[in-house]
Amino acid sequence: SVEVGRPAKLVLVDYLSKTIWYSIGAMEDLDADRDGFVSREELRRGSERLFGADVAAAFVENVFHVADADQDGRISREELLRMHFFHSWARQDMDSNGDGMLDRQELEAYAHKVLGAGPDHQQAVDAFLQEIGSSDECKVPLDRVVEWMQEN
């Protein structure tokens, strides 16, 4: 198992992160004003409805600390998708065929799951592939994703 040798605290954090993200829904479910971004308030409302005010407050601050790369007080589709790459559970979920590589189809399927049904998820995948230095058609090794995360 991938979890062998990892501290229990990190395994628990990954598990809870996955549970919370998959429970609150896709970005389109959170983006109440349909501006293409998730604000602190939108994320708070979405997570509070499921987990209560205390968990929601901590969750929102943690998410914005990690995901709001440009610190503009809102999370874009690209920022949200990028945040998911930092979690081992998300990378494992993305690699649907288990070959240790991420191809465009796997990335787009995962983006659809995280961002919702809108056509903009393809732009988020394009932005990621460009940032990591990969062409549209090639497969990206999961090891390269981890290297990219460490560089950024």
mmCIF file of C-alpha atoms in Angstrom:
data_model
loop_
_atom_site.group_PDB
_atom_site.id
_atom_site.type_symbol
_atom_site.label_atom_id
_atom_site.label_comp_id
_atom_site.label_asym_id
_atom_site.label_seq_id
_atom_site.Cartn_x
_atom_site.Cartn_y
_atom_site.Cartn_z
ATOM 1 C CA SER A 1 0.000 0.000 0.000
ATOM 2 C CA VAL A 2 1.069 3.574 -0.659
ATOM 3 C CA GLU A 3 0.291 4.465 2.979
ATOM 4 C CA VAL A 4 2.899 2.081 4.478
ATOM 5 C CA GLY A 5 5.580 4.110 6.243
ATOM 6 C CA ARG A 6 3.605 7.391 6.224
ATOM 7 C CA PRO A 7 2.891 8.987 9.595
ATOM 8 C CA ALA A 8 -0.680 8.303 10.711
ATOM 9 C CA LYS A 9 -1.374 12.033 11.032
ATOM 10 C CA LEU A 10 -0.642 12.608 7.319
ATOM 11 C CA VAL A 11 -2.776 9.649 6.278
ATOM 12 C CA LEU A 12 -5.623 11.027 8.408
ATOM 13 C CA VAL A 13 -5.266 14.547 6.964
ATOM 14 C CA ASP A 14 -5.361 13.170 3.415
ATOM 15 C CA TYR A 15 -8.404 11.043 4.209
ATOM 16 C CA LEU A 16 -10.310 13.905 5.840
ATOM 17 C CA SER A 17 -9.389 16.306 3.038
ATOM 18 C CA LYS A 18 -10.740 13.843 0.503
ATOM 19 C CA THR A 19 -13.907 13.264 2.505
ATOM 20 C CA ILE A 20 -14.602 16.975 2.874
ATOM 21 C CA TRP A 21 -13.863 17.858 -0.763
ATOM 22 C CA TYR A 22 -15.901 15.036 -2.197
ATOM 23 C CA SER A 23 -18.767 15.774 0.222
ATOM 24 C CA ILE A 24 -19.191 19.478 -0.486
ATOM 25 C CA GLY A 25 -19.480 18.948 -4.225
ATOM 26 C CA ALA A 26 -17.951 20.345 -7.361
ATOM 27 C CA MET A 27 -16.911 23.952 -7.868
ATOM 28 C CA GLU A 28 -20.112 24.650 -9.780
ATOM 29 C CA ASP A 29 -22.051 23.625 -6.655
ATOM 30 C CA LEU A 30 -20.103 26.096 -4.503
ATOM 31 C CA ASP A 31 -19.978 29.029 -6.944
ATOM 32 C CA ALA A 32 -23.339 30.517 -5.949
ATOM 33 C CA ASP A 33 -22.964 33.748 -7.947
ATOM 34 C CA ARG A 34 -21.668 31.886 -11.036
ATOM 35 C CA ASP A 35 -18.686 34.200 -11.513
ATOM 36 C CA GLY A 36 -16.263 31.306 -12.064
ATOM 37 C CA PHE A 37 -14.615 31.698 -8.656
ATOM 38 C CA VAL A 38 -15.263 30.421 -5.142
ATOM 39 C CA SER A 39 -15.162 33.086 -2.448
ATOM 40 C CA ARG A 40 -14.503 32.478 1.231
ATOM 41 C CA GLU A 41 -18.175 33.027 1.926
ATOM 42 C CA GLU A 42 -19.292 30.555 -0.747
ATOM 43 C CA LEU A 43 -16.887 27.907 0.545
ATOM 44 C CA ARG A 44 -17.941 28.597 4.142
ATOM 45 C CA ARG A 45 -21.640 28.171 3.291
ATOM 46 C CA GLY A 46 -20.986 24.957 1.362
ATOM 47 C CA SER A 47 -18.879 23.357 4.082
ATOM 48 C CA GLU A 48 -20.923 24.717 7.022
ATOM 49 C CA ARG A 49 -24.091 23.129 5.702
ATOM 50 C CA LEU A 50 -22.405 19.714 6.001
ATOM 51 C CA PHE A 51 -19.916 20.050 8.843
ATOM 52 C CA GLY A 52 -21.024 22.920 11.092
ATOM 53 C CA ALA A 53 -19.502 26.333 11.727
ATOM 54 C CA ASP A 54 -16.367 25.270 13.629
ATOM 55 C CA VAL A 55 -15.127 22.797 11.032
ATOM 56 C CA ALA A 56 -16.136 25.120 8.195
ATOM 57 C CA ALA A 57 -14.135 28.060 9.570
ATOM 58 C CA ALA A 58 -10.950 26.009 9.901
ATOM 59 C CA PHE A 59 -11.506 24.306 6.551
ATOM 60 C CA VAL A 60 -12.023 27.598 4.678
ATOM 61 C CA GLU A 61 -8.869 29.163 6.081
ATOM 62 C CA ASN A 62 -6.816 26.068 5.290
ATOM 63 C CA VAL A 63 -8.150 25.883 1.741
ATOM 64 C CA PHE A 64 -7.509 29.558 1.036
ATOM 65 C CA HIS A 65 -4.024 29.328 2.532
ATOM 66 C CA VAL A 66 -3.189 26.494 0.128
ATOM 67 C CA ALA A 67 -5.310 27.227 -2.940
ATOM 68 C CA ASP A 68 -5.501 31.009 -3.378
ATOM 69 C CA ALA A 69 -2.137 31.258 -5.139
ATOM 70 C CA ASP A 70 -2.570 34.855 -6.302
ATOM 71 C CA GLN A 71 -4.094 35.879 -2.945
ATOM 72 C CA ASP A 72 -7.011 37.714 -4.525
ATOM 73 C CA GLY A 73 -9.517 36.340 -2.000
ATOM 74 C CA ARG A 74 -11.128 33.891 -4.390
ATOM 75 C CA ILE A 75 -10.274 30.511 -5.862
ATOM 76 C CA SER A 76 -10.286 30.008 -9.610
ATOM 77 C CA ARG A 77 -10.860 26.710 -11.402
ATOM 78 C CA GLU A 78 -7.143 26.457 -12.105
ATOM 79 C CA GLU A 79 -6.235 27.122 -8.465
ATOM 80 C CA LEU A 80 -8.732 24.557 -7.220
ATOM 81 C CA LEU A 81 -7.519 21.877 -9.606
ATOM 82 C CA ARG A 82 -3.888 22.667 -8.795
ATOM 83 C CA MET A 83 -4.609 22.304 -5.077
ATOM 84 C CA HIS A 84 -5.887 18.780 -5.697
ATOM 85 C CA PHE A 85 -2.569 17.785 -7.281
ATOM 86 C CA PHE A 86 -0.896 18.363 -3.919
ATOM 87 C CA HIS A 87 -2.844 15.535 -2.269
ATOM 88 C CA SER A 88 -1.707 11.967 -2.791
ATOM 89 C CA TRP A 89 -5.300 10.701 -2.681
ATOM 90 C CA ALA A 90 -6.246 13.007 -5.536
ATOM 91 C CA ARG A 91 -3.311 11.891 -7.683
ATOM 92 C CA GLN A 92 -4.289 8.274 -7.062
ATOM 93 C CA ASP A 93 -7.918 9.023 -7.969
ATOM 94 C CA MET A 94 -6.800 10.807 -11.149
ATOM 95 C CA ASP A 95 -4.788 7.795 -12.301
ATOM 96 C CA SER A 96 -7.916 5.793 -13.059
ATOM 97 C CA ASN A 97 -6.129 2.994 -14.908
ATOM 98 C CA GLY A 98 -3.368 2.695 -12.279
ATOM 99 C CA ASP A 99 -0.466 2.910 -14.731
ATOM 100 C CA GLY A 100 1.392 5.631 -12.805
ATOM 101 C CA MET A 101 0.800 8.128 -15.628
ATOM 102 C CA LEU A 102 -1.780 10.876 -16.089
ATOM 103 C CA ASP A 103 -3.133 11.392 -19.579
ATOM 104 C CA ARG A 104 -5.424 14.141 -20.837
ATOM 105 C CA GLN A 105 -8.521 11.936 -20.570
ATOM 106 C CA GLU A 106 -7.805 11.116 -16.906
ATOM 107 C CA LEU A 107 -7.086 14.768 -16.107
ATOM 108 C CA GLU A 108 -10.266 15.953 -17.803
ATOM 109 C CA ALA A 109 -12.377 13.286 -16.048
ATOM 110 C CA TYR A 110 -10.966 14.353 -12.678
ATOM 111 C CA ALA A 111 -11.435 18.049 -13.488
ATOM 112 C CA HIS A 112 -15.060 17.303 -14.375
ATOM 113 C CA LYS A 113 -15.494 15.610 -10.984
ATOM 114 C CA VAL A 114 -13.904 18.482 -9.037
ATOM 115 C CA LEU A 115 -15.018 21.486 -11.083
ATOM 116 C CA GLY A 116 -18.350 20.332 -12.448
ATOM 117 C CA ALA A 117 -19.910 19.931 -15.848
ATOM 118 C CA GLY A 118 -18.947 23.292 -17.337
ATOM 119 C CA PRO A 119 -16.691 23.477 -20.393
ATOM 120 C CA ASP A 120 -14.103 25.535 -18.509
ATOM 121 C CA HIS A 121 -12.531 22.453 -16.949
ATOM 122 C CA GLN A 122 -10.644 21.880 -20.212
ATOM 123 C CA GLN A 123 -8.990 25.280 -19.766
ATOM 124 C CA ALA A 124 -7.879 24.277 -16.272
ATOM 125 C CA VAL A 125 -6.351 21.056 -17.636
ATOM 126 C CA ASP A 126 -4.630 23.010 -20.430
ATOM 127 C CA ALA A 127 -3.194 25.445 -17.867
ATOM 128 C CA PHE A 128 -1.863 22.580 -15.742
ATOM 129 C CA LEU A 129 -0.297 20.778 -18.714
ATOM 130 C CA GLN A 130 1.357 24.004 -19.863
ATOM 131 C CA GLU A 131 2.630 24.792 -16.368
ATOM 132 C CA ILE A 132 4.112 21.347 -15.872
ATOM 133 C CA GLY A 133 5.735 21.530 -19.305
ATOM 134 C CA SER A 134 3.809 18.733 -20.970
ATOM 135 C CA SER A 135 2.243 18.540 -24.399
ATOM 136 C CA ASP A 136 -1.494 17.982 -24.762
ATOM 137 C CA GLU A 137 -1.209 14.405 -25.977
ATOM 138 C CA CYS A 138 1.490 12.891 -23.789
ATOM 139 C CA LYS A 139 1.167 11.110 -20.494
ATOM 140 C CA VAL A 140 2.615 12.738 -17.399
ATOM 141 C CA PRO A 141 4.294 10.397 -14.905
ATOM 142 C CA LEU A 142 2.963 10.830 -11.358
ATOM 143 C CA ASP A 143 6.597 11.217 -10.259
ATOM 144 C CA ARG A 144 6.861 14.296 -12.523
ATOM 145 C CA VAL A 145 3.756 15.775 -10.866
ATOM 146 C CA VAL A 146 5.389 15.328 -7.449
ATOM 147 C CA GLU A 147 8.635 16.946 -8.727
ATOM 148 C CA TRP A 148 6.646 19.873 -10.136
ATOM 149 C CA MET A 149 4.883 20.338 -6.794
ATOM 150 C CA GLN A 150 8.200 20.388 -4.945
ATOM 151 C CA GLU A 151 9.542 23.004 -7.370
ATOM 152 C CA ASN A 152 6.498 25.211 -6.870
#
